Coordinates of C-alpha atoms in Angstrom, one line a residue:
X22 CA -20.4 -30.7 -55.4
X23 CA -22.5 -27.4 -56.5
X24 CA -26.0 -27.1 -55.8
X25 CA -27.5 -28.5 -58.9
X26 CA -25.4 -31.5 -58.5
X27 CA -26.7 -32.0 -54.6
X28 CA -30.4 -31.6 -56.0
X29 CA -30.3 -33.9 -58.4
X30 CA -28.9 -36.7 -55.9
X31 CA -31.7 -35.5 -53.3
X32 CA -34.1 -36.1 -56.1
X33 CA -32.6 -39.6 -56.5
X34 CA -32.2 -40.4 -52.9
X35 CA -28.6 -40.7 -53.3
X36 CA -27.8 -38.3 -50.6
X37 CA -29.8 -36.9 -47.9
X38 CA -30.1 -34.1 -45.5
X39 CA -29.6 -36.3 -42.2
X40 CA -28.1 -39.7 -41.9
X41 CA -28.3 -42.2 -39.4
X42 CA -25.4 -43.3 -37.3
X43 CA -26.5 -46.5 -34.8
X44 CA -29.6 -44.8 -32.9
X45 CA -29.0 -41.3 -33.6
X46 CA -29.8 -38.6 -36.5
X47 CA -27.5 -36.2 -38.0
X48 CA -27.8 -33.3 -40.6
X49 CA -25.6 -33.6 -43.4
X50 CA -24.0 -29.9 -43.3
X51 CA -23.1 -30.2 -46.6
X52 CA -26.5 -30.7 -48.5
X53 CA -28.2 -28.1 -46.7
X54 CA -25.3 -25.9 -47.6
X55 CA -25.9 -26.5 -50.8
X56 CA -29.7 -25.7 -50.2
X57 CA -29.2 -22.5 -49.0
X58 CA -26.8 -22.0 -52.4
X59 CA -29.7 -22.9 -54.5
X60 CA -32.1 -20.1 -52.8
X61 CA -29.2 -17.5 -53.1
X62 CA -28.5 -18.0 -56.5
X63 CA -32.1 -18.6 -57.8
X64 CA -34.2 -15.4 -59.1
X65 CA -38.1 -15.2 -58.8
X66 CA -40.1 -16.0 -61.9
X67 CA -43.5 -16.6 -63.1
X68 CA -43.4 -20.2 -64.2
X69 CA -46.2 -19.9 -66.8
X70 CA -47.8 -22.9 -67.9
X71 CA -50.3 -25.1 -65.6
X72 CA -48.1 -22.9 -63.0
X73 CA -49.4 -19.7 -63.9
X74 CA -49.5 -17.1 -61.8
X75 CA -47.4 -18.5 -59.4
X76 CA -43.9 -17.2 -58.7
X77 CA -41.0 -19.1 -56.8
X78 CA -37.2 -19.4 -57.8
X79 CA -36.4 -20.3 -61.3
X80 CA -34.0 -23.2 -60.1
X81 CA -36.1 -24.8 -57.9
X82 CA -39.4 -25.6 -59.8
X83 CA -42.1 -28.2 -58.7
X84 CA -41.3 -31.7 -59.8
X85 CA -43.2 -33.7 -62.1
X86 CA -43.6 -37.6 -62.2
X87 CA -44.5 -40.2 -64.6
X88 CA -46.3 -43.2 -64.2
X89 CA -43.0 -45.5 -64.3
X90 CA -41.9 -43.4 -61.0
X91 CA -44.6 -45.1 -59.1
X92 CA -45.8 -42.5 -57.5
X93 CA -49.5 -41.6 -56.8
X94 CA -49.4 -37.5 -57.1
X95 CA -53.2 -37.5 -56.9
X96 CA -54.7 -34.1 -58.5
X97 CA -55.8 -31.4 -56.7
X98 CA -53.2 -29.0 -55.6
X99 CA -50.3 -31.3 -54.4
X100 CA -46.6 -30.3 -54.7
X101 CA -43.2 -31.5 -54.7
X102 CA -40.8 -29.3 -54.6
X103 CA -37.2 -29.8 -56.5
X104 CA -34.5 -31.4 -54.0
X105 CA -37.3 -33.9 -52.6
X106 CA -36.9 -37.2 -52.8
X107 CA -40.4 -39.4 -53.2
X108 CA -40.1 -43.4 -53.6
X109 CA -42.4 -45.8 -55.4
X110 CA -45.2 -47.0 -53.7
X111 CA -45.6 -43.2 -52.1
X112 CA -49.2 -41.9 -52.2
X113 CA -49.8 -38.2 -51.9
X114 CA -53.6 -37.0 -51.6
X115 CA -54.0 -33.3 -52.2
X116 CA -53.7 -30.7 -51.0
X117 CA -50.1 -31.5 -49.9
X118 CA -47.0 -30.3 -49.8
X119 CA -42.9 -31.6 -49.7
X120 CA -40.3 -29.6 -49.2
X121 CA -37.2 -29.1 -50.5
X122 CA -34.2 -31.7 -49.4
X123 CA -37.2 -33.9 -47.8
X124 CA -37.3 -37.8 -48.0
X125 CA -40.2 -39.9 -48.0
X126 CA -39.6 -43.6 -47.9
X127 CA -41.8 -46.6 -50.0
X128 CA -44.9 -47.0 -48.7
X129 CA -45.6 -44.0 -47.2
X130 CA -49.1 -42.2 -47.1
X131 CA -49.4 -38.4 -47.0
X132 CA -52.9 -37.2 -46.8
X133 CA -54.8 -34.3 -47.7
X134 CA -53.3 -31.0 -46.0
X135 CA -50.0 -32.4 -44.8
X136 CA -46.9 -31.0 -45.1
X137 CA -43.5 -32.5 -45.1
X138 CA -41.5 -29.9 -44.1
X139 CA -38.2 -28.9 -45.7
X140 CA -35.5 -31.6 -44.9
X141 CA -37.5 -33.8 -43.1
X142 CA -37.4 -37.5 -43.6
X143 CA -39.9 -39.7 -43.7
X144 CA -39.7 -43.6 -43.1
X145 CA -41.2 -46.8 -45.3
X146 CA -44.8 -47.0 -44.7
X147 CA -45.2 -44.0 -42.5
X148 CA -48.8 -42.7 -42.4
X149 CA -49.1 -38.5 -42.2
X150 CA -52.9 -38.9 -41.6
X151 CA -55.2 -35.3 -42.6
X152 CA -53.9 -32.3 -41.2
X153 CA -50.1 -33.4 -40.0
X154 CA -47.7 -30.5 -39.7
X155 CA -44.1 -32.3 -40.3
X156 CA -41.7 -29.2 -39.4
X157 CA -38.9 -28.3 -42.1
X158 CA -35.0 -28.0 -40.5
X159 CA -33.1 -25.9 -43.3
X160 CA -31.2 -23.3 -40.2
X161 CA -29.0 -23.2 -38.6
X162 CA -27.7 -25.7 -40.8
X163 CA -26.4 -28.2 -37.9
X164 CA -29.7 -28.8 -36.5
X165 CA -31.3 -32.4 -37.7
X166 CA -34.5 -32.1 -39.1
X167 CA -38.0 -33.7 -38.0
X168 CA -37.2 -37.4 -38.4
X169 CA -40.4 -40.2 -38.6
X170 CA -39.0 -44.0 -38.6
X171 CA -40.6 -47.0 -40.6
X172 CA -44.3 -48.0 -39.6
X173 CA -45.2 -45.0 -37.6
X174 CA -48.6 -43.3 -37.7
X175 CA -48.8 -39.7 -37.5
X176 CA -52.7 -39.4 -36.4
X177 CA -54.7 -35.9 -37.8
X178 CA -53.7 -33.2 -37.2
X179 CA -50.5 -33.7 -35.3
X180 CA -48.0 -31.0 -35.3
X181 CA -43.9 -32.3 -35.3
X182 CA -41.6 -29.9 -35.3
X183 CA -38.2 -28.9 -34.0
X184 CA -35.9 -31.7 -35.4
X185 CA -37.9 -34.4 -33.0
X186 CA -37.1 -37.5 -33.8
X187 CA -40.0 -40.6 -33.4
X188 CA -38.6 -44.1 -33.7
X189 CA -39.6 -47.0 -35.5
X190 CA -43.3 -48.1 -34.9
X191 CA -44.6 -45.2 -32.7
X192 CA -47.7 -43.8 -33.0
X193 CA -49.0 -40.3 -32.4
X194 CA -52.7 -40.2 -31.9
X195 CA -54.3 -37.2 -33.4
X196 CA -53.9 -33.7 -32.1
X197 CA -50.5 -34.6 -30.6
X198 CA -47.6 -32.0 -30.6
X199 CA -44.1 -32.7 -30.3
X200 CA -41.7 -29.8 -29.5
X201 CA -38.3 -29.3 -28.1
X202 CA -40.3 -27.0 -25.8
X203 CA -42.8 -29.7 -24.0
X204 CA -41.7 -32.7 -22.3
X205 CA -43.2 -36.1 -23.1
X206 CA -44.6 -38.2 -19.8
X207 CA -44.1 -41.7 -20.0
X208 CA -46.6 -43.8 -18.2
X209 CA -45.9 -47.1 -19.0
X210 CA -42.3 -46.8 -17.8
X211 CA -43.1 -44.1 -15.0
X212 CA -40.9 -41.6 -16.0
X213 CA -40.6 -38.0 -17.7
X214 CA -38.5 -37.8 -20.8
X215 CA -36.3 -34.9 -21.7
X216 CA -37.4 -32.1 -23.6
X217 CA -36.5 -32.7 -27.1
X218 CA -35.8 -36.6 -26.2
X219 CA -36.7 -39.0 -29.0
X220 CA -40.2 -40.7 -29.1
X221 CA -39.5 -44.2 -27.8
X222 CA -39.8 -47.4 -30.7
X223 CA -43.4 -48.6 -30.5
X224 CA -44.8 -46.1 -28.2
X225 CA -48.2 -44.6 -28.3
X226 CA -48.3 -41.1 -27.6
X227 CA -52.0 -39.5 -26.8
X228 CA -52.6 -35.3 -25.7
X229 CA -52.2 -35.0 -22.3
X230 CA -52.3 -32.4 -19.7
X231 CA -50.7 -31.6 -16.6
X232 CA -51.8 -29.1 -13.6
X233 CA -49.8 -25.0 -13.5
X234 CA -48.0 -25.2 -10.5
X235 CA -48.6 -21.3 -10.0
X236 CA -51.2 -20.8 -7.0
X237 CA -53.3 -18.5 -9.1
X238 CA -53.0 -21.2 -11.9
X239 CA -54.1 -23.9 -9.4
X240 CA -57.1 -22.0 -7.6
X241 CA -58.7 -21.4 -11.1
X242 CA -57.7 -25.3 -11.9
X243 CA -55.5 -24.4 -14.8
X244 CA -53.6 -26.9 -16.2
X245 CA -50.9 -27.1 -19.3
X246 CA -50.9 -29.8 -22.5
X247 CA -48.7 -32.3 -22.7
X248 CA -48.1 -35.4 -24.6
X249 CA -48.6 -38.8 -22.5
X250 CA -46.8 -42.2 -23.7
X251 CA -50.0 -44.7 -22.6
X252 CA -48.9 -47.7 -23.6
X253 CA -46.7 -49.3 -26.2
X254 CA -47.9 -50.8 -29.4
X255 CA -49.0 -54.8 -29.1
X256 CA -51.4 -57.3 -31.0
X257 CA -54.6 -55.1 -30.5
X258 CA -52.8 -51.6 -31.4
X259 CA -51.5 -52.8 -34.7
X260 CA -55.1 -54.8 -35.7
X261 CA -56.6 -51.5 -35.3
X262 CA -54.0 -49.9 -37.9
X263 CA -54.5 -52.5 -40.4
X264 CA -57.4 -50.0 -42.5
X265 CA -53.8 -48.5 -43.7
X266 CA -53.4 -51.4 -45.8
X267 CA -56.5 -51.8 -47.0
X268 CA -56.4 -48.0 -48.4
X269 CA -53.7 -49.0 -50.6

């Protein structure tokens, strides 16, 4: 397939740029391939119009929807880039922004200043809350993207990045950053996940912090973020999420 071909089918959801196999992610090599194509063979232009006085490649312009997509663009300086894919039911308040070869799944919420991030992929009813920073994956072109299952909520102004992957149900509390860099501590279960380890199904991650072993570090009580697992989601975690549906 060219690139125009694997844009299109991004658009349609057809093909995307990771694929589950059982419990893990995967990039498809392929499409972001054919990603990198597009930006190589594409030549900077003023689109003119409502676009005027911006400049991006000519073969990957913004997208526009129609009513019959079932899509809520709201106005006020929202985008979509071409190769994203955006279901119906999808509500995007502005300013936002989604990348190239992204996926957003029905349901989802993306509020004002969030950014899906090229390639990432975004679950049914997922809720990017004010402020989330959704990392794009496009190289090197092995390396899955940022991955958010069904009916997680991404609180304000969380920051996911570095092809981490958070599993169905989880919930990131605001402020929270997820790297391949910091580990995640698991209270509940009394035990330190990996760096880059998945975010558990269900789990609740808050900002944490954890004491510099240095002995400069600990005489001027120094101590280093982290993210802290505090409990798992149950009846009274979900009640409180249910203002989601109301919003709708």
């Amino acid at each position: 397939m060219n690139w125009e071909e694997v844009l299109d089918q991004l658009e349609e959801g057809t093909v995307r740029a990771a694929e589950k196999d059982g419990e893990t992610w995967s990039a498809n090599i392929e499409v972001k391939e054919a990603i990198l194509a597009a930006f190589k063979e594409g030549n900077n232009v003023n689109y003119g119009g409502i676009y005027d006085g911006f400049v991006d490649k000519n073969n990957i312009p913004p997208r526009m929807f129609e009513a019959e997509d079932g899509v809520r663009l709201v106005p006020g300086g929202s985008s979509v880039r071409r190769g994203a894919y955006v279901a119906q039911g999808v509500i995007i308040m502005p300013p936002a922004y989604v990348n190239i070869g992204a996926y957003v799944d029905e349901g989802a919420m993306i509020d004002s200043h969030a950014l899906v991030g090229s390639c990432a992929q975004i679950g049914k009813n997922v809720h990017l809350s004010a402020g989330v920073q959704i990392g794009g994956v496009l190289e090197p072109v092995g390396l899955s993207p940022v991955v958010i299952e069904d009916d997680c909520f991404i609180g304000a102004g969380s920051v996911i990045v570095e092809g981490i992957l958070v599993k169905k149900g989880a919930v990131i509390a605001p402020g929270v950053t997820l790297s391949k860099s910091v580990p995640v501590y698991d209270c509940v279960n009394e035990k330190l996940l990996g760096k880059g380890s998945p975010i558990p199904e269900n789990a609740v991650v808050i900002p944490g912090s954890r004491p510099i072993k240095n002995e400069w570090a600990r005489r001027q009580e120094l101590s280093a973020y982290c993210p802290v697992i505090i409990k798992y989601r149950d009846e009274g975690s979900d009640a409180s999420l249910e203002l989601e549906s109301a919003l709708r």
